[in-house]
Amino acid sequence: NWLRHARFCSSCAAPLRPKEEDKGLLCEGCGRVLYAPLHPAVIVAVEREGKLLLAHNSRMAAKRYSVLAGFVEPGETLEHTVAREIMEEVGIEVQDIRYFGSQSWPFPCSLMLGFTARWKSGELRPDGFELDEADWFAPDRLPEIPQSISISRRLIDDFVARMK
């Protein structure tokens, strides 16, 4: 996607050509090197008393539920993003935020950074904008969840495996 749209230098308007050493683009006019933008996002599995927080995003298929996610804002740490997104989307505080893993995500140019966390306080209040439903689910009572290729599913599967 980026290669299709990045054809000319944003500084001098000269054509860009692929660098030989890496995946950057080199400006033939001013020598500036450009790299694809990367938009980091967090995705979080929040646990409370043996249950997992799952929510239905109003843009998702019928009744598919998933763990919560959101984009990192400029100046934020990943941990702050986790806490902010969970508070904004469902109104609870979390603690014990731990890195889980990552997945390249063609949204385009996104990198999903997975975390686990534990509920600290508050009652679930879906924001009504992004999320229309949210609840705590026991490992043997999960609703429809994402396919196994996603980091969301890896987080859910990890929770289920640890609860056995």
XYZ file of N, CA and C in Angstrom:
492
model
N 0.831 -1.189 0.000
C 0.000 0.000 0.000
C 0.876 1.252 0.000
N 1.850 1.295 0.898
C 2.725 2.459 0.982
C 3.521 2.626 -0.306
N 4.048 1.544 -0.847
C 4.845 1.631 -2.075
C 4.019 2.136 -3.258
N 2.741 1.811 -3.281
C 1.872 2.297 -4.366
C 1.661 3.797 -4.283
N 1.672 4.349 -3.068
C 1.353 5.766 -2.894
C 2.561 6.672 -2.696
N 3.681 6.120 -2.318
C 4.888 6.933 -2.079
C 5.764 6.909 -3.333
N 5.465 7.771 -4.270
C 6.217 7.779 -5.521
C 7.126 8.985 -5.647
N 6.831 10.065 -4.907
C 7.620 11.286 -4.997
C 7.972 11.796 -3.605
N 9.109 12.426 -3.494
C 9.606 12.970 -2.226
C 8.682 14.081 -1.739
N 8.343 14.046 -0.463
C 7.485 15.079 0.117
C 8.251 16.367 0.404
N 9.593 16.337 0.287
C 10.397 17.542 0.502
C 10.690 18.287 -0.798
N 11.065 17.533 -1.855
C 11.476 18.213 -3.092
C 10.707 17.757 -4.332
N 9.818 16.801 -4.199
C 8.962 16.285 -5.277
C 9.685 15.450 -6.331
N 10.945 15.122 -6.108
C 11.676 14.262 -7.047
C 11.195 12.818 -6.894
N 11.399 11.986 -7.906
C 10.990 10.578 -7.810
C 11.744 9.826 -6.714
N 11.067 8.837 -6.151
C 11.670 7.954 -5.145
C 11.985 6.624 -5.803
N 13.057 5.997 -5.333
C 13.403 4.663 -5.831
C 13.750 3.774 -4.639
N 13.507 2.469 -4.767
C 13.810 1.556 -3.658
C 15.295 1.548 -3.330
N 15.598 1.533 -2.035
C 16.985 1.377 -1.592
C 17.368 -0.090 -1.752
N 18.628 -0.337 -1.981
C 19.099 -1.712 -2.128
C 19.323 -2.385 -0.779
N 19.695 -1.621 0.238
C 20.088 -2.181 1.538
C 18.920 -2.586 2.423
N 17.776 -1.915 2.272
C 16.637 -2.191 3.151
C 15.347 -1.850 2.426
N 14.261 -1.677 3.155
C 12.953 -1.446 2.540
C 12.592 0.025 2.444
N 13.566 0.885 2.548
C 13.314 2.318 2.428
C 13.266 2.771 0.982
N 12.867 4.014 0.802
C 12.866 4.646 -0.511
C 13.823 5.826 -0.473
N 14.607 5.988 -1.525
C 15.604 7.048 -1.613
C 15.141 8.087 -2.618
N 15.220 9.359 -2.224
C 14.864 10.448 -3.122
C 16.027 10.693 -4.078
N 15.733 10.682 -5.366
C 16.767 10.909 -6.378
C 17.202 12.367 -6.437
N 16.407 13.282 -5.871
C 16.737 14.703 -5.890
C 17.552 15.159 -4.699
N 17.022 14.976 -3.492
C 17.684 15.508 -2.290
C 18.361 14.441 -1.444
N 18.195 13.165 -1.779
C 18.849 12.093 -1.042
C 18.134 11.676 0.231
N 16.982 12.264 0.494
C 16.226 11.910 1.694
C 15.789 10.450 1.608
N 15.813 9.752 2.756
C 15.374 8.363 2.820
C 14.038 8.329 3.556
N 13.082 7.634 2.964
C 11.753 7.515 3.548
C 11.461 6.047 3.860
N 10.758 5.829 4.959
C 10.337 4.492 5.350
C 8.824 4.499 5.549
N 8.219 3.341 5.406
C 6.768 3.218 5.576
C 6.372 3.663 6.979
N 5.266 4.378 7.092
C 4.795 4.767 8.429
C 4.315 3.531 9.181
N 4.383 3.580 10.469
C 3.933 2.477 11.310
C 2.997 3.048 12.367
N 1.816 2.487 12.478
C 0.816 2.955 13.422
C 0.635 1.905 14.514
N 1.273 2.091 15.679
C 1.146 1.094 16.743
C -0.228 1.129 17.409
N -0.714 -0.059 17.727
C -1.977 -0.207 18.442
C -1.795 -1.285 19.496
N -2.528 -1.156 20.586
C -2.489 -2.176 21.632
C -3.756 -3.008 21.557
N -3.645 -4.245 22.005
C -4.791 -5.145 22.123
C -4.616 -5.872 23.448
N -5.676 -5.936 24.252
C -5.520 -6.321 25.656
C -6.524 -7.367 26.107
N -6.027 -8.414 26.748
C -6.866 -9.408 27.403
C -6.899 -9.059 28.893
N -8.064 -8.636 29.371
C -8.234 -8.248 30.778
C -8.964 -9.368 31.510
N -8.392 -9.790 32.642
C -8.974 -10.866 33.442
C -9.517 -10.339 34.756
N -10.572 -11.015 35.234
C -11.150 -10.714 36.551
C -11.747 -11.996 37.109
N -11.178 -12.478 38.192
C -11.712 -13.637 38.911
C -12.006 -14.820 37.994
N -11.029 -15.165 37.153
C -11.171 -16.318 36.274
C -12.027 -16.102 35.050
N -12.378 -14.859 34.772
C -13.169 -14.536 33.587
C -12.415 -13.527 32.724
N -12.761 -13.519 31.443
C -12.096 -12.656 30.463
C -13.062 -11.594 29.968
N -12.576 -10.364 29.868
C -13.366 -9.264 29.327
C -13.389 -9.367 27.804
N -14.576 -9.498 27.257
C -14.764 -9.501 25.811
C -15.858 -8.502 25.478
N -15.734 -7.889 24.324
C -16.712 -6.881 23.926
C -17.098 -7.053 22.467
N -18.275 -6.546 22.154
C -18.740 -6.540 20.766
C -18.581 -5.130 20.221
N -17.791 -5.021 19.166
C -17.600 -3.755 18.490
C -18.755 -3.584 17.512
N -19.348 -2.428 17.514
C -20.515 -2.200 16.667
C -20.214 -2.396 15.177
N -18.928 -2.383 14.778
C -18.554 -2.604 13.376
C -18.231 -4.064 13.080
N -18.213 -4.929 14.098
C -17.882 -6.341 13.903
C -19.078 -7.127 13.392
N -18.772 -8.299 12.867
C -19.806 -9.217 12.392
C -20.783 -9.535 13.514
N -21.986 -9.861 13.132
C -23.113 -10.165 14.009
C -22.816 -10.087 15.511
N -22.476 -11.168 16.138
C -22.238 -11.158 17.587
C -20.845 -11.671 17.922
N -19.865 -11.365 17.104
C -18.488 -11.765 17.403
C -17.920 -10.827 18.464
N -17.353 -11.426 19.490
C -16.749 -10.668 20.580
C -15.228 -10.796 20.500
N -14.532 -9.815 21.057
C -13.077 -9.833 21.046
C -12.546 -9.098 22.271
N -11.238 -9.199 22.460
C -10.587 -8.389 23.480
C -10.511 -6.954 22.964
N -10.191 -6.014 23.823
C -10.227 -4.603 23.455
C -8.915 -4.134 22.833
N -9.017 -3.129 21.954
C -7.838 -2.622 21.257
C -7.997 -1.132 20.981
N -6.870 -0.491 20.705
C -6.901 0.923 20.336
C -5.526 1.422 19.943
N -5.491 2.539 19.245
C -4.238 3.100 18.754
C -3.489 3.893 19.817
N -2.173 3.831 19.724
C -1.290 4.609 20.589
C -1.329 6.055 20.115
N -1.467 6.988 21.047
C -1.461 8.404 20.715
C -0.062 8.967 20.910
N 0.294 10.037 20.182
C 1.625 10.632 20.335
C 1.918 10.982 21.791
N 3.111 10.628 22.245
C 3.548 10.931 23.601
C 3.169 9.893 24.643
N 2.411 8.869 24.266
C 1.988 7.845 25.221
C 2.952 6.675 25.264
N 3.081 6.071 26.431
C 3.741 4.770 26.517
C 2.695 3.722 26.155
N 3.144 2.524 25.846
C 2.205 1.446 25.528
C 1.329 1.126 26.731
N 1.911 1.134 27.917
C 1.156 0.831 29.133
C 0.072 1.892 29.388
N 0.405 3.153 29.139
C -0.591 4.214 29.311
C -1.721 4.033 28.305
N -1.384 3.639 27.085
C -2.405 3.399 26.067
C -3.350 2.290 26.513
N -2.794 1.202 27.050
C -3.626 0.101 27.548
C -4.624 0.634 28.569
N -4.131 1.333 29.580
C -4.997 1.842 30.652
C -6.032 2.836 30.102
N -5.613 3.737 29.228
C -6.521 4.742 28.665
C -7.613 4.092 27.814
N -7.222 3.191 26.923
C -8.201 2.555 26.041
C -9.241 1.766 26.833
N -8.802 1.025 27.837
C -9.743 0.233 28.637
C -10.706 1.166 29.386
N -10.167 2.247 29.949
C -11.022 3.212 30.657
C -12.003 3.874 29.694
N -11.525 4.303 28.535
C -12.404 4.971 27.564
C -13.495 4.048 27.037
N -13.141 2.809 26.771
C -14.082 1.911 26.101
C -15.061 1.209 27.032
N -14.617 0.886 28.268
C -15.529 0.170 29.178
C -15.561 0.722 30.607
N -14.810 1.779 30.897
C -14.922 2.450 32.186
C -14.315 1.755 33.385
N -13.334 0.875 33.165
C -12.693 0.217 34.309
C -11.200 0.539 34.341
N -10.616 0.365 35.522
C -9.170 0.502 35.678
C -8.537 -0.879 35.643
N -7.303 -0.947 35.109
C -6.572 -2.212 35.059
C -5.236 -2.076 35.770
N -4.658 -3.219 36.092
C -3.347 -3.273 36.741
C -2.580 -4.467 36.191
N -1.325 -4.607 36.597
C -0.473 -5.732 36.185
C -0.431 -5.892 34.663
N -0.187 -4.801 33.972
C -0.125 -4.800 32.509
C 1.177 -5.472 32.079
N 1.064 -6.501 31.241
C 2.234 -7.270 30.801
C 2.183 -7.492 29.289
N 3.367 -7.363 28.681
C 3.486 -7.594 27.243
C 3.246 -9.070 26.926
N 2.534 -9.357 25.844
C 2.210 -10.722 25.433
C 2.872 -11.095 24.115
N 2.783 -10.247 23.118
C 3.322 -10.537 21.791
C 2.812 -9.513 20.795
N 3.190 -9.680 19.534
C 2.784 -8.701 18.532
C 2.374 -9.380 17.232
N 1.726 -8.601 16.387
C 1.309 -9.071 15.069
C 1.246 -7.889 14.119
N 1.873 -8.034 12.968
C 1.731 -7.036 11.930
C 0.283 -7.073 11.476
N -0.305 -5.892 11.268
C -1.715 -5.826 10.935
C -1.905 -4.858 9.783
N -2.387 -5.316 8.647
C -2.514 -4.459 7.470
C -3.728 -3.540 7.508
N -3.710 -2.551 8.386
C -4.891 -1.704 8.588
C -4.867 -0.387 7.830
N -4.062 0.085 7.051
C -2.732 -0.435 6.712
C -1.673 0.098 7.671
N -0.550 -0.526 7.633
C 0.649 -0.069 8.353
C 0.538 -0.140 9.869
N -0.228 -1.045 10.411
C -0.371 -1.137 11.862
C 0.479 -2.259 12.430
N 0.855 -2.086 13.674
C 1.529 -3.121 14.439
C 0.717 -3.290 15.712
N 0.102 -4.475 15.890
C -0.693 -4.762 17.075
C 0.235 -5.303 18.156
N 0.243 -4.653 19.303
C 1.069 -5.046 20.432
C 0.147 -5.593 21.520
N 0.226 -6.899 21.746
C -0.674 -7.566 22.666
C -0.219 -7.489 24.110
N -1.189 -7.320 25.000
C -0.922 -7.248 26.436
C -1.970 -8.055 27.195
N -1.610 -8.421 28.408
C -2.572 -8.951 29.360
C -2.636 -7.967 30.518
N -3.750 -7.949 31.219
C -3.911 -7.074 32.380
C -4.967 -7.695 33.283
N -5.005 -7.197 34.511
C -6.024 -7.635 35.462
C -6.904 -6.456 35.837
N -8.175 -6.745 36.071
C -9.122 -5.742 36.532
C -8.658 -5.179 37.870
N -8.775 -3.872 38.037
C -8.423 -3.229 39.300
C -9.669 -2.674 39.986
N -10.502 -1.940 39.235
C -11.718 -1.374 39.826
C -12.674 -0.912 38.735
N -13.911 -0.689 39.165
C -14.922 -0.156 38.260
C -15.873 -1.225 37.752
N -16.976 -0.762 37.213
C -17.987 -1.632 36.618
C -18.035 -1.369 35.122
N -18.290 -2.414 34.358
C -18.309 -2.294 32.903
C -19.405 -1.346 32.435
N -18.988 -0.376 31.622
C -19.902 0.557 30.971
C -19.410 0.750 29.536
N -19.862 -0.081 28.588
C -19.440 0.096 27.201
C -19.715 1.519 26.741
N -18.801 2.072 25.961
C -18.899 3.478 25.558
C -20.081 3.796 24.657
N -20.713 2.782 24.048
C -21.863 3.028 23.198
C -21.507 3.584 21.826
N -20.255 3.872 21.625
C -19.791 4.389 20.338
C -19.074 3.286 19.571
N -17.913 2.871 20.108
C -17.180 1.753 19.506
C -17.767 0.421 19.944
N -18.059 0.325 21.217
C -18.544 -0.930 21.794
C -19.999 -0.803 22.209
N -20.797 -1.775 21.782
C -22.194 -1.751 22.208
C -22.480 -2.763 23.316
N -21.579 -3.737 23.512
C -21.745 -4.715 24.571
C -20.373 -5.118 25.107
N -20.301 -5.416 26.395
C -19.083 -5.931 27.023
C -19.489 -6.734 28.243
N -18.731 -7.825 28.490
C -19.048 -8.657 29.653
C -17.835 -9.508 30.001
N -17.899 -10.139 31.168
C -16.873 -11.062 31.630
C -17.321 -12.473 31.270
N -16.435 -13.257 30.646
C -16.790 -14.598 30.189
C -15.859 -15.648 30.791
N -16.458 -16.719 31.297
C -15.694 -17.868 31.786
C -15.122 -18.608 30.573
N -13.997 -19.317 30.758
C -13.371 -20.002 29.617
C -14.265 -21.031 28.928
N -15.214 -21.592 29.648
C -16.113 -22.586 29.044
C -17.439 -21.976 28.581
N -17.541 -20.667 28.582
C -18.779 -19.976 28.184
C -18.490 -18.820 27.224
N -17.514 -18.998 26.342
C -17.138 -17.923 25.423
C -18.169 -17.748 24.313
N -18.422 -16.515 23.906
C -19.286 -16.274 22.756
C -18.489 -16.531 21.461
N -19.047 -16.190 20.324
C -18.302 -16.292 19.065
C -17.089 -15.361 19.160
N -15.901 -15.885 18.804
C -14.651 -15.125 18.926
C -13.907 -15.113 17.585
N -12.873 -14.258 17.450
C -12.129 -14.148 16.184
C -11.436 -15.449 15.777
N -11.064 -15.511 14.499
C -10.370 -16.671 13.964
C -8.978 -16.814 14.564
N -8.418 -18.002 14.415
C -7.137 -18.333 15.054
C -5.935 -17.586 14.478
N -6.062 -16.905 13.354
C -4.905 -16.201 12.779
C -4.618 -14.871 13.466
N -5.520 -14.395 14.301
C -5.357 -13.066 14.897
C -4.717 -13.119 16.279
N -4.061 -12.023 16.643
C -3.479 -11.931 17.988
C -4.598 -11.886 19.025
N -5.744 -11.369 18.650
C -6.883 -11.385 19.560
C -7.206 -12.818 19.970
N -7.262 -13.705 19.013
C -7.556 -15.106 19.298
C -6.425 -15.748 20.100
N -5.177 -15.385 19.801
C -4.056 -15.929 20.576
C -4.172 -15.525 22.040
N -4.574 -14.285 22.306
C -4.760 -13.833 23.682
C -5.888 -14.612 24.361
N -6.979 -14.821 23.644
C -8.116 -15.571 24.193
C -7.721 -17.025 24.449
N -7.051 -17.646 23.475
C -6.624 -19.037 23.642
C -5.652 -19.193 24.807
N -4.771 -18.212 24.998
C -3.839 -18.241 26.128
C -4.606 -18.203 27.445
N -5.592 -17.345 27.543
C -6.415 -17.273 28.743
C -7.087 -18.611 29.029
N -7.707 -19.193 28.010
C -8.402 -20.478 28.174
C -7.432 -21.553 28.646
N -6.245 -21.621 28.026
C -5.250 -22.634 28.398
C -4.784 -22.461 29.846
N -4.618 -21.235 30.295
C -4.154 -20.988 31.664
C -5.234 -21.274 32.702
N -6.499 -21.243 32.292
C -7.601 -21.474 33.228
C -7.936 -22.952 33.403
N -7.307 -23.830 32.613
C -7.588 -25.282 32.725
C -7.048 -25.858 34.007
